[in-house]
Short mmCIF file of C-alpha atoms in Angstrom, two decimals:
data_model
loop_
_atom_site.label_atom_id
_atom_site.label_comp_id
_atom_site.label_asym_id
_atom_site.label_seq_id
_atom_site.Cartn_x
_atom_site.Cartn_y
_atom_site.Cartn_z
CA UNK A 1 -17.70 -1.50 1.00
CA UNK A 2 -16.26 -1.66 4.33
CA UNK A 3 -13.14 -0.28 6.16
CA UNK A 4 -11.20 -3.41 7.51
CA UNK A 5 -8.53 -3.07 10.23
CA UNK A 6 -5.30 -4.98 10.45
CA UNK A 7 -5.74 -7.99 13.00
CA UNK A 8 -8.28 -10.67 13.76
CA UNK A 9 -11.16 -8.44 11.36
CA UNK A 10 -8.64 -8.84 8.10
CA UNK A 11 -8.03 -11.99 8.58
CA UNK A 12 -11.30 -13.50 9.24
CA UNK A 13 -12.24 -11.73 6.15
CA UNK A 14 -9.57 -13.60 4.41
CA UNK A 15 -10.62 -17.15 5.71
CA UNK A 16 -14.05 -15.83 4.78
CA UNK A 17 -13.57 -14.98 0.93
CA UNK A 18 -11.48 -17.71 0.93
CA UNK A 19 -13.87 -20.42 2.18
CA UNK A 20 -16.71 -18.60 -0.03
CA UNK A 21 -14.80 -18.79 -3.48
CA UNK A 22 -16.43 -21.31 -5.92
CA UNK A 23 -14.36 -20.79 -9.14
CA UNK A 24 -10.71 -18.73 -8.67
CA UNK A 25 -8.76 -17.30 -5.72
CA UNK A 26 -6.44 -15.10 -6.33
CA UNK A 27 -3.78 -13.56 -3.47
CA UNK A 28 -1.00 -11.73 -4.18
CA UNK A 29 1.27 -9.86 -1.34
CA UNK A 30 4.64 -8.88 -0.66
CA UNK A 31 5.19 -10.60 2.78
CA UNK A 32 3.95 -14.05 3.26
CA UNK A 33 5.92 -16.34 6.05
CA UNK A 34 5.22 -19.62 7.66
CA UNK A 35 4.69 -18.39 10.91
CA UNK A 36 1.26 -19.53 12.49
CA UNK A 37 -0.91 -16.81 10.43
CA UNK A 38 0.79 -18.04 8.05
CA UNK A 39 -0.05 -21.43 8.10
CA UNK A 40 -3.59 -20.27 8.68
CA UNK A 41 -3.90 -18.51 5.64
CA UNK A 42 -2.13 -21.69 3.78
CA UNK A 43 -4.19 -24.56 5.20
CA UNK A 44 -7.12 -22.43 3.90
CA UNK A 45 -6.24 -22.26 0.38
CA UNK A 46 -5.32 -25.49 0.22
CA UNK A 47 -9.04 -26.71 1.49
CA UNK A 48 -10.21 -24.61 -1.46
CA UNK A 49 -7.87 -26.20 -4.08
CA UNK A 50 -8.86 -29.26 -2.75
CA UNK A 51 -12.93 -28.57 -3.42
CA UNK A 52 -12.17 -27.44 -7.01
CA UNK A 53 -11.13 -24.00 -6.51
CA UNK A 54 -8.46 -22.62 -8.53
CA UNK A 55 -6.21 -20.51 -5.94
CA UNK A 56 -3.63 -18.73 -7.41
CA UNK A 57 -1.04 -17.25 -4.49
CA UNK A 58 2.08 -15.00 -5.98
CA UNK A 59 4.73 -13.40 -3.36
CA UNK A 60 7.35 -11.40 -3.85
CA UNK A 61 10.61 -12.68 -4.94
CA UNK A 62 12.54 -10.43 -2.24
CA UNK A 63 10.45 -9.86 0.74
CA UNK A 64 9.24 -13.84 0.94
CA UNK A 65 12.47 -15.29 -0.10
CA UNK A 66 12.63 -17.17 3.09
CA UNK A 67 9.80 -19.71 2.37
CA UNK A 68 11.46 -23.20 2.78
CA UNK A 69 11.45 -25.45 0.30
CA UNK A 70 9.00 -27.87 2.28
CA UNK A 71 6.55 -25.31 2.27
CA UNK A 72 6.58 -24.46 -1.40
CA UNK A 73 5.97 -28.86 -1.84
CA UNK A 74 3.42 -28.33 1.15
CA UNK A 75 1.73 -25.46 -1.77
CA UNK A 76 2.29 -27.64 -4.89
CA UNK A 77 1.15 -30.72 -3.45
CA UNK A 78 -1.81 -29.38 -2.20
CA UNK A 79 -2.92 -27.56 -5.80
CA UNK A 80 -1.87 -24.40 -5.28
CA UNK A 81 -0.64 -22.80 -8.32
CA UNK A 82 2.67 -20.58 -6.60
CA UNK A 83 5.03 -18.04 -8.23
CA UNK A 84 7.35 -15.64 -6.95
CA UNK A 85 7.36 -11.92 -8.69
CA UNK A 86 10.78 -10.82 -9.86
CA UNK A 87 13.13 -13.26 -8.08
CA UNK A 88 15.98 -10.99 -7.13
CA UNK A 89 19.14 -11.70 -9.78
CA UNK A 90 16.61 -13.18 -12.40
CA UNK A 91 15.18 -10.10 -13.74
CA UNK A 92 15.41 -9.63 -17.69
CA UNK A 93 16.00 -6.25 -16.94
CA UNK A 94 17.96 -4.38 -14.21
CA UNK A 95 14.66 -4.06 -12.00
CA UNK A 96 16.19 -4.77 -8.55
CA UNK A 97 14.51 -2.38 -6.39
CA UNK A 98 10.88 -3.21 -8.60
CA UNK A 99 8.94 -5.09 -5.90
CA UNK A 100 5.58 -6.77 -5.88
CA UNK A 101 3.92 -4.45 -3.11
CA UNK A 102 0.52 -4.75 -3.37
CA UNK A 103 -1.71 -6.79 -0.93
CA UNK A 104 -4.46 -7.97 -2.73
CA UNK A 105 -7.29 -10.63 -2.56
CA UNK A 106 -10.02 -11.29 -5.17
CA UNK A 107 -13.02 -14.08 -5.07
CA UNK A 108 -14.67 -15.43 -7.64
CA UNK A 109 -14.58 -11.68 -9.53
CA UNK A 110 -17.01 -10.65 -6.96
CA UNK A 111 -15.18 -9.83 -3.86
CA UNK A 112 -11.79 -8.37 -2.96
CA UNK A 113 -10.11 -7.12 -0.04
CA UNK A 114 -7.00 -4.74 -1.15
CA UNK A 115 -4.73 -2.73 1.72
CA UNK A 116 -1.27 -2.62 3.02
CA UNK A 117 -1.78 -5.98 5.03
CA UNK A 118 0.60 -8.66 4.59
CA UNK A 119 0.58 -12.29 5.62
CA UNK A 120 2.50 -12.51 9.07
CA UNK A 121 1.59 -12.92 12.71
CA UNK A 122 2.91 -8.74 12.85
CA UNK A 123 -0.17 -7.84 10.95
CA UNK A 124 -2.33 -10.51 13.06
CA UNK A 125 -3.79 -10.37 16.23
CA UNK A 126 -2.12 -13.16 18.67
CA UNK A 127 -1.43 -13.78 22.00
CA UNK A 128 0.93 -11.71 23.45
CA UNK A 129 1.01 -10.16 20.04
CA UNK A 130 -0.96 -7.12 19.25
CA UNK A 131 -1.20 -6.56 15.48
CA UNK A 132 0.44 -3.41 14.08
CA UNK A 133 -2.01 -0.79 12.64
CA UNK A 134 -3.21 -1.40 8.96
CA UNK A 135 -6.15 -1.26 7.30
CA UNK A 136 -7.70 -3.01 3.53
CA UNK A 137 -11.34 -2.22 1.74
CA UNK A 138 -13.08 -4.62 1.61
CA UNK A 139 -15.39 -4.21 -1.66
CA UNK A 140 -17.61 -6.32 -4.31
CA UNK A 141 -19.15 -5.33 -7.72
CA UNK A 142 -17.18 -4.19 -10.99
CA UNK A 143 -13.75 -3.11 -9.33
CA UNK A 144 -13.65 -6.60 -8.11
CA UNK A 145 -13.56 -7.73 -11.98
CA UNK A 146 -11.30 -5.28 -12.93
CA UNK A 147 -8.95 -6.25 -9.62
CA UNK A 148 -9.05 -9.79 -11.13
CA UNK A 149 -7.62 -8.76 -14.67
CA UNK A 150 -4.76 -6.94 -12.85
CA UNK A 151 -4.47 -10.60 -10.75
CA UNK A 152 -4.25 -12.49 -13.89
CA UNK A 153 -1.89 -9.61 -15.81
CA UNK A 154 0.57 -9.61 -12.91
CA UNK A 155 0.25 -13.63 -12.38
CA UNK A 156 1.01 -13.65 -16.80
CA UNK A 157 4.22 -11.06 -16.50
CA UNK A 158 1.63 -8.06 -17.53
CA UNK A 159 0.58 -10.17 -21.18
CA UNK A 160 -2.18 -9.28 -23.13
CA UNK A 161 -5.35 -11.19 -21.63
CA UNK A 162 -6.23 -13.66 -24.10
CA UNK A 163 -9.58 -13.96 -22.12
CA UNK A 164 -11.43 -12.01 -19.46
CA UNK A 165 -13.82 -12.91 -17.03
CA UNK A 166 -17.46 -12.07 -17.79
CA UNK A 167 -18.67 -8.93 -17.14
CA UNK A 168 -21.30 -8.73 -14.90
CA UNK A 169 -24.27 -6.09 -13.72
CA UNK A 170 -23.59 -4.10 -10.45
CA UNK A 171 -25.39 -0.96 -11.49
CA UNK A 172 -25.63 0.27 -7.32
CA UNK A 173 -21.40 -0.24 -6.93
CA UNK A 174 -19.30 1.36 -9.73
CA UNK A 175 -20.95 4.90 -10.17
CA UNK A 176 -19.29 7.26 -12.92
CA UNK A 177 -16.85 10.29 -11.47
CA UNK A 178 -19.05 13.15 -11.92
CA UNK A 179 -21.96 11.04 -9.32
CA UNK A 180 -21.52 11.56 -5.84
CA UNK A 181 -20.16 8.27 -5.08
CA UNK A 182 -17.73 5.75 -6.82
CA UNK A 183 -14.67 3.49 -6.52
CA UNK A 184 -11.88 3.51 -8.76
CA UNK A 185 -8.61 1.55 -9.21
CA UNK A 186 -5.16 2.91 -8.53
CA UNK A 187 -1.57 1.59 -9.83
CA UNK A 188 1.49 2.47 -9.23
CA UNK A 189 4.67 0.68 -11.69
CA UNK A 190 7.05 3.27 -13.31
CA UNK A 191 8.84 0.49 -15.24
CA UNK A 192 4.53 0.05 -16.92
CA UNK A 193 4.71 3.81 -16.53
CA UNK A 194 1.92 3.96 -14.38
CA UNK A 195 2.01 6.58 -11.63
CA UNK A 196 -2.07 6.86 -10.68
CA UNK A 197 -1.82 6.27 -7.36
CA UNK A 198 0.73 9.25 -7.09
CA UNK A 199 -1.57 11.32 -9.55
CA UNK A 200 -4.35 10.61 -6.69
CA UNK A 201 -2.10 11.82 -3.54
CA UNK A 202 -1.67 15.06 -6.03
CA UNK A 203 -5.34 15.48 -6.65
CA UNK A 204 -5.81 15.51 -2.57
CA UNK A 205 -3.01 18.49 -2.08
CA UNK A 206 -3.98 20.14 -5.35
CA UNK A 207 -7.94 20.18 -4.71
CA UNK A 208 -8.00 20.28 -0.74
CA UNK A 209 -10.12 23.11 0.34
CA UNK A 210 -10.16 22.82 4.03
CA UNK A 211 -8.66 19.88 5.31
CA UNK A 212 -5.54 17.08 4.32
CA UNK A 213 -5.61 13.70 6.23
CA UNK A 214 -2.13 11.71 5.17
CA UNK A 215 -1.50 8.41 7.70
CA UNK A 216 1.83 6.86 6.39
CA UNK A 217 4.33 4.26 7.78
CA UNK A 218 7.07 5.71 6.10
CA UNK A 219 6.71 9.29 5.47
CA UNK A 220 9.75 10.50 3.53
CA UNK A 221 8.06 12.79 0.12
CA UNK A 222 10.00 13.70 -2.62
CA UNK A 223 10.31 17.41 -4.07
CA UNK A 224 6.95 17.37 -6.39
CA UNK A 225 5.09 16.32 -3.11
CA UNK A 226 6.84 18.47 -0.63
CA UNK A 227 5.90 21.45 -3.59
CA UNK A 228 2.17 20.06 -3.20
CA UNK A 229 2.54 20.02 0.30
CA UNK A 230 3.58 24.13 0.23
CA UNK A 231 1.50 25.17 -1.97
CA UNK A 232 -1.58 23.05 -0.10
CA UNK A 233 -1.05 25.00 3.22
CA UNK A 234 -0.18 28.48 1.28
CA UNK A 235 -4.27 27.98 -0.10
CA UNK A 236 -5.46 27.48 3.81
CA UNK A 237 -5.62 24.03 4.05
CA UNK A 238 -5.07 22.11 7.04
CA UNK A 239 -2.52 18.91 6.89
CA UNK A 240 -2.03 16.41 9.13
CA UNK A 241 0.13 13.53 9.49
CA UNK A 242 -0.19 10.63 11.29
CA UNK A 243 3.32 8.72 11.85
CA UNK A 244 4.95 5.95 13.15
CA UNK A 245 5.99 6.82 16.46
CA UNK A 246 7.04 2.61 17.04
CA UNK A 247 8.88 1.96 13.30
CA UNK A 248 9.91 -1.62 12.36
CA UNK A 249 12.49 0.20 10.51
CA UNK A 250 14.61 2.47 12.96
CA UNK A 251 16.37 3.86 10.28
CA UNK A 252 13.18 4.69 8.37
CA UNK A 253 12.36 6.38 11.10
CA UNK A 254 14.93 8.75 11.98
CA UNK A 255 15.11 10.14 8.21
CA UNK A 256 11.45 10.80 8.80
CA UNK A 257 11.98 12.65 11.79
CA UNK A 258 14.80 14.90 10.08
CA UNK A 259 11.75 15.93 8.03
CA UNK A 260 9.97 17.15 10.96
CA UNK A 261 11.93 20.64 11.20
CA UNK A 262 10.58 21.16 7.99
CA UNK A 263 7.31 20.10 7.74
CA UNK A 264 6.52 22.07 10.99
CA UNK A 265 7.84 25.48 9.04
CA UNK A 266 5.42 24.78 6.55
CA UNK A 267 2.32 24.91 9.24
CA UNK A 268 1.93 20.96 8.93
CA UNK A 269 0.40 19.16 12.28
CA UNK A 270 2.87 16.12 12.40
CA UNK A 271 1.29 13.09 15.25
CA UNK A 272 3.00 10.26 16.12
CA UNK A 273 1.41 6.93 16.91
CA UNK A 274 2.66 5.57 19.88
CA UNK A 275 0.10 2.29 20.72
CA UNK A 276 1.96 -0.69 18.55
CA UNK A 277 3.68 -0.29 14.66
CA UNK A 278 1.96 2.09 12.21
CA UNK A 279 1.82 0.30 8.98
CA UNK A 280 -1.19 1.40 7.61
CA UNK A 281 -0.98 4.17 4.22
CA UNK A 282 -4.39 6.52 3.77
CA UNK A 283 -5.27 9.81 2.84
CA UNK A 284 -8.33 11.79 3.24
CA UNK A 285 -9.58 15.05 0.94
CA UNK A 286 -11.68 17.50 2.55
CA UNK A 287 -13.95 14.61 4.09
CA UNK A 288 -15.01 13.85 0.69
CA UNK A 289 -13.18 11.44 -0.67
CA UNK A 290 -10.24 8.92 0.06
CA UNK A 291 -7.52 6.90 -1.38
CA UNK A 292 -6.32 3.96 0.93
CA UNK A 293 -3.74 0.69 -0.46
CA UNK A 294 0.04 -0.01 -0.31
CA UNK A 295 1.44 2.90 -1.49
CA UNK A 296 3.92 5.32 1.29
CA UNK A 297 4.67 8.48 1.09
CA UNK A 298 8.54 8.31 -0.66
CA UNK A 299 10.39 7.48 -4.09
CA UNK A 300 10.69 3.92 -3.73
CA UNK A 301 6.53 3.87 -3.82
CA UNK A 302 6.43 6.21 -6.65
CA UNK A 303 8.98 5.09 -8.66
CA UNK A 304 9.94 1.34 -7.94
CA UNK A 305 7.39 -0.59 -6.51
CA UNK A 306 4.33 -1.86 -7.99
CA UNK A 307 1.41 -0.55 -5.98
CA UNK A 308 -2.28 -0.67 -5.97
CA UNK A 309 -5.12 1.63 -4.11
CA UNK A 310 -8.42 2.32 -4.10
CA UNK A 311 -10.17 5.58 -4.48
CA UNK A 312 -13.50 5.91 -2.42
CA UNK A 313 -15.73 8.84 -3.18
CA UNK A 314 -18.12 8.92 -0.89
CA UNK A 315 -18.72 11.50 1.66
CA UNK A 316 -20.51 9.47 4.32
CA UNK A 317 -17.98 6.76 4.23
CA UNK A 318 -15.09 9.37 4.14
CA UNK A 319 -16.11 11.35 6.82
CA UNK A 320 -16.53 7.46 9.27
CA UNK A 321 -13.21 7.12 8.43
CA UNK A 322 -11.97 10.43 9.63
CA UNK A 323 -13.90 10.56 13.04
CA UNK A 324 -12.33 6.50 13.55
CA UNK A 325 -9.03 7.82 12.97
CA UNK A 326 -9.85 11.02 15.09
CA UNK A 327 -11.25 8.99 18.42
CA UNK A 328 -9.17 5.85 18.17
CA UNK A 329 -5.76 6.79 16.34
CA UNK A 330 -5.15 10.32 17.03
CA UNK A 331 -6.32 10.32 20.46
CA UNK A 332 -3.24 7.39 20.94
CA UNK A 333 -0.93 9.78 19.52
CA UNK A 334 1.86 12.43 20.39
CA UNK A 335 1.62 15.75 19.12
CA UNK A 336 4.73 16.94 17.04
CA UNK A 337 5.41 20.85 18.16
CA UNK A 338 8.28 22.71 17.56
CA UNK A 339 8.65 23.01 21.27
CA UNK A 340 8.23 19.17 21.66
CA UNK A 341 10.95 18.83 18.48
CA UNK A 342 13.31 21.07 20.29
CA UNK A 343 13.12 19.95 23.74
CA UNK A 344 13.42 16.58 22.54
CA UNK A 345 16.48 17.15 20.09
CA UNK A 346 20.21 16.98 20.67
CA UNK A 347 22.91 18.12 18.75
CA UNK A 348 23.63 13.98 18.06
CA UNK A 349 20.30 13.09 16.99
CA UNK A 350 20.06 15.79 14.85
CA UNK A 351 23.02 14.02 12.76
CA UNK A 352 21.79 10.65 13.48
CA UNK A 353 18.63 11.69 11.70
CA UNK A 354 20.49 13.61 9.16
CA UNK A 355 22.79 10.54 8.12
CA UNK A 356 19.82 8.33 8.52
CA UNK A 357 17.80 11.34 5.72
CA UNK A 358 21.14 11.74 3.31
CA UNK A 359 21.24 7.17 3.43
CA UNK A 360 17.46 6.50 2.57
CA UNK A 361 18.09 9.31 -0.32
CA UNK A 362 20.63 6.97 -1.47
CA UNK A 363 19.17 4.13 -1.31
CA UNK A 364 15.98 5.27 -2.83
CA UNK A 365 18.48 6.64 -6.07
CA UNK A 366 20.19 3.21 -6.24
CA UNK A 367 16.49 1.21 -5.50
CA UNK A 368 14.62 3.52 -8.26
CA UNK A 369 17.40 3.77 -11.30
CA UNK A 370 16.32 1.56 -14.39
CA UNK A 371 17.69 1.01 -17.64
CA UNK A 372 14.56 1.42 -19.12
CA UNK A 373 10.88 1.25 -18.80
CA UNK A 374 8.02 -0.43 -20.93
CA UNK A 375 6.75 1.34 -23.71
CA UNK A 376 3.05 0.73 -23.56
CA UNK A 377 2.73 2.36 -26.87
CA UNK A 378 4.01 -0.38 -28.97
CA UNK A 379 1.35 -3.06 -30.27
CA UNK A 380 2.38 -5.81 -27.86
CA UNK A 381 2.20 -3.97 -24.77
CA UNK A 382 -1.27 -1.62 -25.41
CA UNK A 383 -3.65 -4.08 -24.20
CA UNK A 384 -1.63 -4.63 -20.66
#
């Protein structure tokens, strides 16, 4: 298990699974354009259909609606097997804001990468282009089988598996909850009612005992984690919060900052990121274990989106991570004080960002209200 940074390290790891994968490749990611990383990523696949690989590549339906049609015959004709998830305006159900958010890669049921990376030159490292700040795990063993099943349940519309890969023997990867070490899959889809990966963010602020490490593109928590949040720093424990100081979403951006007034009350350490876009979405517990995948901070995460993480406990790992993000994030940051906040607020961005705050709580409303959600206690959905 490795720690994989946004840039030329994901996505030689991509072209590397990729070229290694004998029997099925599976990628599934929000973003995916024909720009030149892109096309990378595409000639690739196709090279693997073409050697008797089945590669399996699903998008989704909003976020990648731009792919031309010459590019989708480019993908057929060259035996990739392409769907979109949840074209917008085709949904059985009134799911509009339900997106396909995960970023997920899985080889042969042995290897996976899974992060917040998506399949654009932003997240790649180009000339004249420096990629913006993500990260993926890259891991192998039994979560890479059970990563596949969730491939082939999304790729089916969430069916019943009629039949599942092999399982195999990895007896030094998956290691039970009570050991010192394991990995454990994370999903987030409140239409499946699944809320795990929010259920892990809560076990960080509800079991901290020293230290809270959140780094989140777009930081905007609703009341049960702004509750966690209190009642976290009332115990002692130390939060920090690693930002966006460059946003690819201005807007985004000055609703977050709105929160800073309040966040700063509560005794939390708020840094910006100043070096290129913050895209990346971690969290840290007491240098003991981590949680690290699509998921952000804010309602449309936990309650629209489908999202998937992993949970690494492992202290040695953990506590690389935290010293990386301590020396080569942190030290590129801007500290958030309440002197810095008020020397650098006027009485016009202070409505900017509240407008901005009172819009994204809006949108998040209209983006997370369903008609209904899946009951996964009736006999044809238990097995999903």
């Amino acid at each position: 298990m490795t720690l994989v940074e946004g840039g030329e390290q994901y996505f030689n790891q991509i072209l590397h699974l990729i070229a290694s994968a004998k029997e099925t490749l599976y990628l599934q990611t929000y973003i995916y354009k024909e720009d030149a990383t892109g096309q990378m990523v595409t000639n690739a696949l196709i090279n693997a259909a073409q050697r008797g690989v089945q590669v399996y590549l699903m998008v989704d339906g909003y976020a990648s609606q731009g792919l031309s049609r010459s590019f989708l015959h480019k993908l057929r004709v060259g035996g990739i097997k392409f769907k979109y998830f949840e074209p917008l305006f085709r949904s059985r159900a009134f799911y509009l804001g339900r997106r396909l958010h995960h970023k997920l890669v899985v080889a042969d049921a042995s290897f996976a990468l899974v992060g917040g990376i998506n399949i654009s030159d932003n997240y790649n490292e180009l000339p004249g282009n420096p990629a913006w700040l993500d990260y993926a795990l890259n891991v192998e063993g039994e979560v890479a089988i059970e990563l596949l099943e969730l491939c082939q349940k999304t790729w089916n519309g969430f069916q019943p598996l009629k039949k599942l890969p092999p399982k195999k023997s990895f007896p030094n990867f998956l290691i039970p909850p009570d050991s010192r070490k394991y990995v454990r899959m994370r999903r987030n889809d409140w239409v499946r009612r699944k809320n795990e990966v929010s259920q892990s963010y809560l076990e960080i602020f509800n079991e901290a005992n020293t230290e809270v490490v959140i780094l989140c593109s777009y930081f905007l928590p609703g009341g049960i984690f702004r509750r966690a949040i209190r009642k976290a720093r009332e115990r002692g424990v130390t939060v920090f919060v690693i930002v966006a100081g460059i946003s690819d979403v201005r807007v985004a951006k000055q609703a977050e900052r709105f929160m800073y007034e309040w966040l700063l009350k509560q005794g939390v350490r708020i840094y910006e990121y100043n070096k290129v876009v913050l895209h990346g979405k971690l969290a840290l517990c007491d240098r003991q274990w981590l949680t690290l995948g699509s998921f952000n901070l804010n309602d449309i995460s936990t309650y629209a989106s489908v999202e998937l993480n992993l949970d690494v406990k492992d202290e040695e790992f953990t506590s690389e991570v935290r010293a990386y993000l301590e020396k080569d994030v942190i030290s590129e940051c801007t500290e958030i004080s309440i002197e810095y906040l008020s020397q650098n607020t006027t009485i016009m961005k202070r409505f900017l960002r509240w407008i901005s705050f009172v819009s994204f709580r809006i949108l998040f409303f209209f983006f997370t209200f369903y008609f209904k959600q899946v009951d996964e206690t009736s006999p044809s959905n238990q097995n999903q």
